Amino acid sequence: MTDTEAAVGVTHVVEDTMKMTGCGSCGMYMILEGAPGKSFVCMKCRLIELMEENIRGLEMQVESLVEFRKGFEQIMEQRHEVSEGKSSDLQMEAGLGNSEGRLGEESGQWKHVTKRTRQRKRRANEGKTELKNRFAELENEEGAQQVVTEGGRARKKRRAASPIGKGEELMEITPNMIPRRIQDGLKRITRENRNGKNLQPEGTGNRLENSTVTRKRLVYVIGDSLLRRIDRPVTRADPENRRVCCLPGAKIRDVDLRLKRILKGAGKNPLIILHVGTNDTARFLLESIKGEYARLGKTLKEIEAQVIFSGILPVPREGQQRCDKIMTINRWLRQWCYKEGFGMYGHWEAFMDRGQFSRDGLHLSREGNRLLGWRLAQLIKRALN
């Protein structure tokens, strides 16, 4: 028996086992292996039946929830009606009590007394109010002396609590003065003392003149255009003593030439953070960049300051060759800063995401600016502390 005859025999067997069968629910025909049952239902129809059963179950649950809500509303309405009936009964009892009280008062047996009726009767019994001069004692000599002594005691208490000088005296109260004049005179004297020059206690002026005001260290962040829009996170903690100097397109030599002019009036031992070198990696060789850093280091040593170099960021648009060159410079820069006594702070691993750069692949996006500003602010905080 040859191979072709065997293959033909297998195909006949397969054709005999495969039969076309129709679904009893949707009427679609399918080719199945073997003889299916009489009530054959396809998979899609089974899924539809399961879905219909689930929908019916959900409908039953919704109906039960609706019935429960109706029963709950009926119970609440019954309770509300019962509470309203009790309140109306209490009002009726109170009305009957008031009417009985009035009848008892008219007959003379007993009466219902409330707080308001007592007040009205008391006012009616008092009659007219008596007018009396409260300041009549000031006309007598004894009353005047008593007022003067009391005013002196109050004056001593105010002197102990107020910043008025010990040599200054308040206005004396005389028996002939009326209270309105006393109040006006006190107000005028306190107003003059507020506008005067000798409001400080004795000895405070000399203490302020002899003391020296300590000034905080100034912080300068100097670099190229990658420092755009980082002034807010950097200067937020101390806007008066922190400054960001952005030089678009600046190279290491440009920063070296402008450094002394930027730091004019920086004071003693300022903190300087330099972020520069990205533009040099695009035009100069590695040895030339090292020489520029060395010249910048000589200029920095002439200035008494704390110096920290910020590492060069990657440039996604230039490819792997430019990134390898920047990584080599960052490794050399770390060793050189350690040798020269400067600090070095790298950012390479923090800026590996392409979304932190703008479309040109060189400058930072808003997210990248926020990240760089936050990192530099944390660096300043650690360096000052």
Coordinates of C-alpha atoms in Angstrom, one line a residue:
M1 CA 0.0 0.0 0.0
T2 CA 1.5 3.3 -1.1
D3 CA 1.6 6.6 0.8
T4 CA -1.0 8.3 -1.5
E5 CA -3.5 5.4 -0.9
A6 CA -3.0 5.7 2.9
A7 CA -3.6 9.5 2.7
V8 CA -6.8 9.0 0.7
G9 CA -8.1 6.5 3.2
V10 CA -7.5 9.0 6.1
T11 CA -9.3 11.8 4.4
H12 CA -12.3 9.5 3.8
V13 CA -12.3 8.6 7.5
V14 CA -12.2 12.3 8.5
E15 CA -15.0 13.2 6.1
D16 CA -17.1 10.4 7.6
T17 CA -16.6 11.7 11.2
M18 CA -17.2 15.5 10.4
K19 CA -20.8 16.4 10.0
M20 CA -22.7 19.6 9.6
T21 CA -25.1 20.4 12.5
G22 CA -27.5 23.3 13.0
C23 CA -28.0 25.1 16.4
G24 CA -31.5 24.6 17.9
S25 CA -31.6 28.2 19.2
C26 CA -30.2 30.5 16.5
G27 CA -30.3 28.1 13.5
M28 CA -26.7 28.6 12.5
Y29 CA -24.9 25.7 11.0
M30 CA -21.5 24.3 12.3
I31 CA -19.2 21.5 11.2
L32 CA -18.6 19.2 14.2
E33 CA -16.7 16.0 14.7
G34 CA -18.9 13.0 15.6
A35 CA -22.7 12.9 15.9
P36 CA -24.0 15.6 18.2
G37 CA -27.2 15.4 20.3
K38 CA -30.6 16.3 19.0
S39 CA -30.8 19.5 21.1
F40 CA -27.5 21.1 20.1
V41 CA -26.9 24.7 21.2
C42 CA -23.8 26.7 20.1
M43 CA -21.5 28.6 22.5
K44 CA -22.8 32.0 21.7
C45 CA -26.4 31.0 22.5
R46 CA -25.3 29.5 25.8
L47 CA -23.6 32.8 26.7
I48 CA -26.8 34.7 25.8
E49 CA -28.8 32.4 28.0
L50 CA -26.4 32.9 31.0
M51 CA -26.7 36.7 30.5
E52 CA -30.5 36.5 30.5
E53 CA -30.5 34.5 33.7
N54 CA -28.2 37.1 35.3
I55 CA -30.4 40.0 34.1
R56 CA -33.5 38.2 35.6
G57 CA -31.7 37.9 38.9
L58 CA -30.8 41.5 38.9
E59 CA -34.4 42.5 38.2
M60 CA -35.6 40.4 41.1
Q61 CA -33.1 42.2 43.4
V62 CA -34.2 45.6 42.2
E63 CA -37.9 44.7 42.8
S64 CA -37.1 43.5 46.4
L65 CA -35.2 46.8 47.1
V66 CA -38.1 48.9 45.8
E67 CA -40.5 47.0 48.0
F68 CA -38.2 47.4 51.0
R69 CA -37.9 51.2 50.4
K70 CA -41.7 51.5 50.2
G71 CA -42.1 49.7 53.5
F72 CA -39.5 51.8 55.1
E73 CA -41.2 55.1 53.9
Q74 CA -44.5 53.9 55.3
I75 CA -43.0 53.2 58.7
M76 CA -41.3 56.6 58.8
E77 CA -44.6 58.3 57.8
Q78 CA -46.4 56.5 60.6
R79 CA -43.8 57.5 63.2
H80 CA -44.1 61.1 61.9
E81 CA -47.8 61.1 62.3
V82 CA -47.6 59.7 65.8
S83 CA -45.1 62.4 66.9
E84 CA -47.3 65.1 65.4
G85 CA -50.3 63.8 67.3
K86 CA -48.3 63.8 70.6
S87 CA -47.2 67.4 70.0
S88 CA -50.7 68.6 69.3
D89 CA -51.9 66.9 72.5
L90 CA -49.3 68.7 74.5
Q91 CA -50.3 72.0 73.0
M92 CA -53.9 71.4 73.8
E93 CA -53.0 70.6 77.5
A94 CA -50.9 73.7 77.7
G95 CA -53.8 75.8 76.3
L96 CA -56.2 74.3 78.8
G97 CA -53.8 75.0 81.7
N98 CA -53.4 78.7 80.6
S99 CA -57.2 79.1 80.4
E100 CA -57.6 77.5 83.9
G101 CA -54.9 79.8 85.2
R102 CA -56.7 82.9 83.9
L103 CA -60.0 81.7 85.4
G104 CA -58.4 81.1 88.8
E105 CA -56.8 84.5 88.8
E106 CA -60.2 86.2 88.0
S107 CA -61.9 84.2 90.7
G108 CA -59.2 84.9 93.3
Q109 CA -58.5 81.3 94.2
W110 CA -55.1 80.7 92.4
K111 CA -53.2 82.2 89.5
H112 CA -50.6 80.9 87.0
V113 CA -47.4 83.1 87.2
T114 CA -44.6 83.1 84.6
K115 CA -41.3 85.0 84.4
R116 CA -42.7 87.8 82.2
T117 CA -45.6 88.6 84.5
R118 CA -43.2 89.0 87.4
Q119 CA -41.1 91.4 85.4
R120 CA -44.1 93.4 84.4
K121 CA -45.4 93.7 87.9
R122 CA -42.0 94.7 89.3
R123 CA -41.7 97.4 86.7
A124 CA -45.2 98.7 87.5
N125 CA -44.4 98.7 91.2
E126 CA -41.2 100.6 90.8
G127 CA -42.8 103.5 89.0
K128 CA -40.6 106.2 87.7
T129 CA -36.8 105.8 87.7
E130 CA -34.8 108.1 89.9
L131 CA -32.2 110.3 88.3
K132 CA -28.9 110.6 90.2
N133 CA -25.6 112.3 89.5
R134 CA -22.9 109.6 89.8
F135 CA -20.1 112.2 89.8
A136 CA -21.6 114.3 92.6
E137 CA -18.8 113.1 94.9
L138 CA -16.2 114.9 92.8
E139 CA -17.6 118.2 94.1
N140 CA -16.6 117.3 97.6
E141 CA -13.0 117.5 98.8
E142 CA -13.1 114.0 100.3
G143 CA -14.5 112.4 97.1
A144 CA -11.9 114.3 95.0
Q145 CA -9.0 113.0 97.1
Q146 CA -10.3 109.5 96.9
V147 CA -10.5 109.8 93.1
V148 CA -6.9 111.1 93.0
T149 CA -5.6 108.2 95.1
E150 CA -7.4 105.7 92.9
G151 CA -6.1 107.4 89.8
G152 CA -2.5 107.3 91.1
R153 CA -2.7 103.5 91.7
A154 CA -4.1 102.9 88.2
R155 CA -1.4 105.2 86.8
K156 CA 1.4 103.1 88.5
K157 CA 0.0 99.9 87.1
R158 CA -0.1 101.4 83.6
R159 CA 3.4 102.6 83.9
A160 CA 4.7 99.2 84.9
A161 CA 3.0 97.6 81.8
S162 CA 3.6 100.4 79.2
P163 CA 6.8 101.3 77.4
I164 CA 6.7 104.9 78.4
G165 CA 9.9 106.3 80.0
K166 CA 10.1 106.5 83.8
G167 CA 10.8 110.3 83.7
E168 CA 7.5 111.0 81.9
E169 CA 4.4 111.6 84.1
L170 CA 0.8 111.4 83.2
M171 CA -1.6 114.3 83.8
E172 CA -2.8 114.8 87.4
I173 CA -6.5 114.7 88.1
T174 CA -7.8 117.7 89.9
P175 CA -11.1 118.1 91.8
N176 CA -12.4 120.7 89.4
M177 CA -12.1 118.4 86.3
I178 CA -15.1 116.6 85.0
P179 CA -14.8 113.0 83.7
R180 CA -15.0 114.0 80.0
R181 CA -12.0 116.2 80.3
I182 CA -10.1 113.5 82.1
Q183 CA -10.7 111.0 79.3
D184 CA -9.8 113.5 76.6
G185 CA -6.6 114.5 78.4
L186 CA -5.5 110.9 78.8
K187 CA -6.1 110.1 75.2
R188 CA -4.1 113.2 74.1
I189 CA -1.1 112.2 76.2
T190 CA -1.1 108.6 75.1
R191 CA -1.3 109.8 71.4
E192 CA 1.7 112.1 72.0
N193 CA 3.7 109.4 73.6
R194 CA 3.0 107.1 70.6
N195 CA 4.3 109.7 68.2
G196 CA 7.3 110.6 70.4
K197 CA 10.8 109.3 70.1
N198 CA 11.5 108.1 73.7
L199 CA 9.1 105.1 73.6
Q200 CA 11.8 102.5 74.3
P201 CA 12.8 101.5 77.8
E202 CA 16.1 102.8 79.3
G203 CA 19.2 101.2 77.9
T204 CA 17.7 99.6 74.8
G205 CA 19.1 102.3 72.4
N206 CA 22.7 101.7 73.5
R207 CA 22.2 98.0 73.3
L208 CA 21.1 98.2 69.7
E209 CA 23.9 100.5 68.7
N210 CA 26.6 98.3 70.2
S211 CA 25.2 95.0 68.8
T212 CA 26.3 93.8 65.3
V213 CA 23.8 92.4 62.8
T214 CA 24.9 89.0 61.5
R215 CA 24.2 88.6 57.7
K216 CA 23.3 85.3 56.1
R217 CA 25.6 83.8 53.5
L218 CA 24.7 84.6 49.9
V219 CA 24.1 81.8 47.5
Y220 CA 24.8 82.1 43.7
V221 CA 23.6 79.5 41.2
I222 CA 25.4 80.4 37.9
G223 CA 25.2 78.5 34.6
D224 CA 24.0 78.2 31.1
S225 CA 20.4 78.1 29.6
L226 CA 19.6 74.9 31.5
L227 CA 19.0 77.0 34.6
R228 CA 15.9 78.7 33.1
R229 CA 12.7 78.7 35.3
I230 CA 14.5 77.2 38.3
D231 CA 14.6 80.5 40.3
R232 CA 11.4 79.8 42.2
P233 CA 12.3 76.4 43.8
V234 CA 15.9 77.6 44.4
T235 CA 15.1 81.0 46.0
R236 CA 11.8 80.2 47.7
A237 CA 13.4 79.4 51.1
D238 CA 15.4 82.7 51.2
P239 CA 14.7 85.1 48.3
E240 CA 16.9 87.9 49.8
N241 CA 20.1 85.8 49.9
R242 CA 19.7 83.4 47.0
R243 CA 20.3 84.4 43.3
V244 CA 20.1 82.5 40.1
C245 CA 22.3 83.8 37.1
C246 CA 21.3 82.2 33.8
L247 CA 23.7 82.9 30.9
P248 CA 22.1 81.4 27.7
G249 CA 24.7 79.8 25.4
A250 CA 27.5 80.3 27.9
K251 CA 30.6 78.1 27.9
I252 CA 33.1 77.6 30.6
R253 CA 35.3 80.5 29.4
D254 CA 32.3 82.9 29.4
V255 CA 31.5 82.0 33.1
D256 CA 35.2 82.5 34.0
L257 CA 35.3 86.0 32.4
R258 CA 32.0 87.1 34.1
L259 CA 32.4 85.5 37.5
K260 CA 34.1 88.3 39.4
R261 CA 31.6 90.8 38.1
I262 CA 28.7 88.6 39.1
L263 CA 30.1 88.0 42.6
K264 CA 30.8 91.7 43.3
G265 CA 29.4 92.5 46.8
A266 CA 28.9 88.8 47.6
G267 CA 30.3 89.2 51.1
K268 CA 32.3 86.7 53.1
N269 CA 32.4 83.0 52.1
P270 CA 29.4 82.8 49.7
L271 CA 28.1 79.5 48.3
I272 CA 28.6 79.2 44.5
I273 CA 27.0 76.4 42.5
L274 CA 28.2 76.2 38.8
H275 CA 26.3 74.3 36.2
V276 CA 28.3 74.7 32.9
G277 CA 29.9 72.6 30.3
T278 CA 27.1 71.3 28.1
N279 CA 27.9 73.7 25.2
D280 CA 31.6 72.9 25.4
T281 CA 31.0 69.2 24.8
A282 CA 29.4 70.0 21.4
R283 CA 32.4 72.0 20.1
F284 CA 35.6 71.2 21.9
L285 CA 37.7 68.1 22.6
L286 CA 38.1 66.5 25.9
E287 CA 41.6 67.9 26.7
S288 CA 40.4 71.4 25.8
I289 CA 37.4 71.1 28.2
K290 CA 39.7 70.0 31.0
G291 CA 41.9 73.0 30.4
E292 CA 38.9 75.4 30.6
Y293 CA 37.8 73.8 33.9
A294 CA 41.4 74.2 35.3
R295 CA 41.4 78.0 34.4
L296 CA 38.0 78.4 36.0
G297 CA 39.3 76.6 39.1
K298 CA 42.2 79.1 39.4
T299 CA 39.7 82.0 39.3
L300 CA 37.6 80.4 42.0
K301 CA 40.5 79.9 44.3
E302 CA 41.1 83.7 44.3
I303 CA 37.7 84.1 45.7
E304 CA 37.1 82.9 49.3
A305 CA 33.9 80.9 48.7
Q306 CA 32.4 77.4 48.9
V307 CA 32.2 76.0 45.4
I308 CA 30.1 73.1 44.1
F309 CA 30.1 72.0 40.5
S310 CA 26.9 70.6 39.1
G311 CA 27.3 67.6 36.8
I312 CA 26.6 67.9 33.0
L313 CA 23.2 66.5 32.0
P314 CA 22.7 64.1 29.1
V315 CA 21.7 65.3 25.6
P316 CA 19.2 62.9 24.1
R317 CA 19.3 64.4 20.6
E318 CA 23.0 63.8 20.0
G319 CA 23.1 60.0 20.4
Q320 CA 25.3 57.6 22.3
Q321 CA 28.6 59.1 21.3
R322 CA 27.9 62.5 22.8
C323 CA 26.5 60.8 26.0
D324 CA 29.7 58.8 26.4
K325 CA 31.8 61.9 26.1
I326 CA 29.7 63.7 28.8
M327 CA 30.0 60.7 31.1
T328 CA 33.8 60.7 30.7
I329 CA 33.9 64.4 31.5
N330 CA 31.7 63.9 34.6
R331 CA 34.0 61.2 35.9
W332 CA 37.0 63.4 35.4
L333 CA 35.3 66.4 36.9
R334 CA 34.5 64.4 40.1
Q335 CA 38.1 63.4 40.5
W336 CA 39.4 66.9 39.7
C337 CA 36.9 68.6 42.2
Y338 CA 38.1 66.2 44.9
K339 CA 41.7 67.0 44.2
E340 CA 41.2 70.8 44.1
G341 CA 38.9 70.9 47.2
F342 CA 35.7 71.7 45.4
G343 CA 32.3 69.9 45.6
M344 CA 30.7 67.9 42.8
Y345 CA 27.0 66.9 42.5
G346 CA 25.8 64.7 39.7
H347 CA 22.4 64.4 38.1
W348 CA 22.9 61.7 35.4
E349 CA 20.7 58.9 36.8
A350 CA 17.9 61.4 37.7
F351 CA 17.6 62.6 34.1
M352 CA 17.4 59.4 32.1
D353 CA 13.7 59.9 31.1
R354 CA 13.2 61.5 27.7
G355 CA 10.0 63.3 29.0
Q356 CA 12.2 65.5 31.2
F357 CA 13.6 67.2 28.1
S358 CA 11.9 69.5 25.5
R359 CA 11.4 68.7 21.9
D360 CA 14.8 69.9 20.8
G361 CA 16.4 67.3 23.0
L362 CA 18.8 69.8 24.7
H363 CA 16.8 72.0 27.0
L364 CA 14.7 70.8 29.9
S365 CA 10.9 70.6 29.9
R366 CA 8.8 72.1 32.7
E367 CA 9.0 68.8 34.6
G368 CA 12.7 68.7 34.1
N369 CA 13.1 72.3 35.3
R370 CA 11.1 71.5 38.5
L371 CA 13.3 68.4 39.1
L372 CA 16.6 70.3 38.6
G373 CA 15.4 73.2 40.8
W374 CA 14.3 70.9 43.6
R375 CA 17.6 69.0 43.5
L376 CA 19.6 72.2 43.6
A377 CA 17.5 73.6 46.5
Q378 CA 18.2 70.4 48.4
L379 CA 21.9 70.7 47.7
I380 CA 21.9 74.3 49.0
K381 CA 20.1 73.2 52.1
R382 CA 22.7 70.5 52.9
A383 CA 25.6 72.8 52.0
L384 CA 24.4 75.6 54.3
N385 CA 23.7 73.3 57.3

